[in-house]
Amino acid sequence: MKKTDNCIIEDSKITVNENLVFESLSENFHDFAKEAYKKLELNYPKFHKMDNLSKLAFLASEMILKDEDQSRTAVVFANRSSSLDTDFKYQESINSQENYFPSPAVFVYTLPNICVGEISIRHQMQTENAFFVLDEFDENFLNDYAEQILQSGKAEKVLCGWTELYQENYKAFVYLLTL
């Protein structure tokens, strides 16, 4: 397999193939993501409704996938915290209501694979996707899984990565693999 491109997002910076493409002074992820979206001139209005984990995965993916045909690209992501950041926000929306009317807009994002779905919808991907919850980043595991997908012929490329976000701690390391 061959790694063609990669993107790292952490510490208010976006780096693509070791080149800094965006840097912000914002210390919180929400403001950083909003600034990056605007500065990088991304045009996907659903971005503003996404939870932070989806925004992180989306930004990293956009840096690699761009506007090319990705219909034969699979997605294999992992993280440690699953959707815990959003789960807490959803619980807060329940607790803040007198009559238990939790926010359906937040509930949608209480599964980590929703971020994979957002990317797949954006790029009209029509192949495999998976989201694993692991104790730590395991590139060998992701690569082995991606290799099985590629060798099966179900995809021509696989977008792999670690997209961890919990409270204000976040890191994305996303890369594209081909045979």
PDB file of C-alpha atoms in Angstrom, residues 2 4-6 9 14 19 37 53-54 58-59 68-69 86 94 101 114-115 121 138 148 154 159 178:
ATOM      1  CA  LYS A   2       1.006   3.558  -0.584  1.00  0.00           C
ATOM      2  CA  THR A   4      -0.435   9.465  -0.751  1.00  0.00           C
ATOM      3  CA  ASP A   5      -1.511  12.393   1.440  1.00  0.00           C
ATOM      4  CA  ASN A   6      -1.934  13.193   5.109  1.00  0.00           C
ATOM      5  CA  ILE A   9      -4.970  18.985  12.983  1.00  0.00           C
ATOM      6  CA  ILE A  14      -3.787  22.344  10.046  1.00  0.00           C
ATOM      7  CA  ASN A  19       3.015  22.023   5.069  1.00  0.00           C
ATOM      8  CA  TYR A  37     -13.858  26.693   7.516  1.00  0.00           C
ATOM      9  CA  LEU A  53     -15.997  15.547  16.320  1.00  0.00           C
ATOM     10  CA  SER A  54     -17.627  15.653  12.887  1.00  0.00           C
ATOM     11  CA  PHE A  58     -14.585  16.850   8.096  1.00  0.00           C
ATOM     12  CA  LEU A  59     -11.828  19.495   8.104  1.00  0.00           C
ATOM     13  CA  GLU A  68     -12.206  14.957  -6.833  1.00  0.00           C
ATOM     14  CA  ASP A  69     -14.407  11.905  -7.457  1.00  0.00           C
ATOM     15  CA  THR A  86     -21.362  15.167  22.234  1.00  0.00           C
ATOM     16  CA  ILE A  94     -31.876  16.791  28.823  1.00  0.00           C
ATOM     17  CA  PHE A 101     -37.264  17.692  25.651  1.00  0.00           C
ATOM     18  CA  ILE A 114     -21.835   9.942  12.136  1.00  0.00           C
ATOM     19  CA  CYS A 115     -18.671  11.877  11.249  1.00  0.00           C
ATOM     20  CA  ILE A 121     -22.411  12.149   2.035  1.00  0.00           C
ATOM     21  CA  ASP A 138      -2.988   1.904  16.048  1.00  0.00           C
ATOM     22  CA  GLN A 148      -8.438  -5.919   3.205  1.00  0.00           C
ATOM     23  CA  LYS A 154     -14.588  -2.767  -2.838  1.00  0.00           C
ATOM     24  CA  LEU A 159      -9.177   7.396   3.940  1.00  0.00           C
ATOM     25  CA  THR A 178      -3.999   3.176  -2.254  1.00  0.00           C
TER      26      THR A 178
END
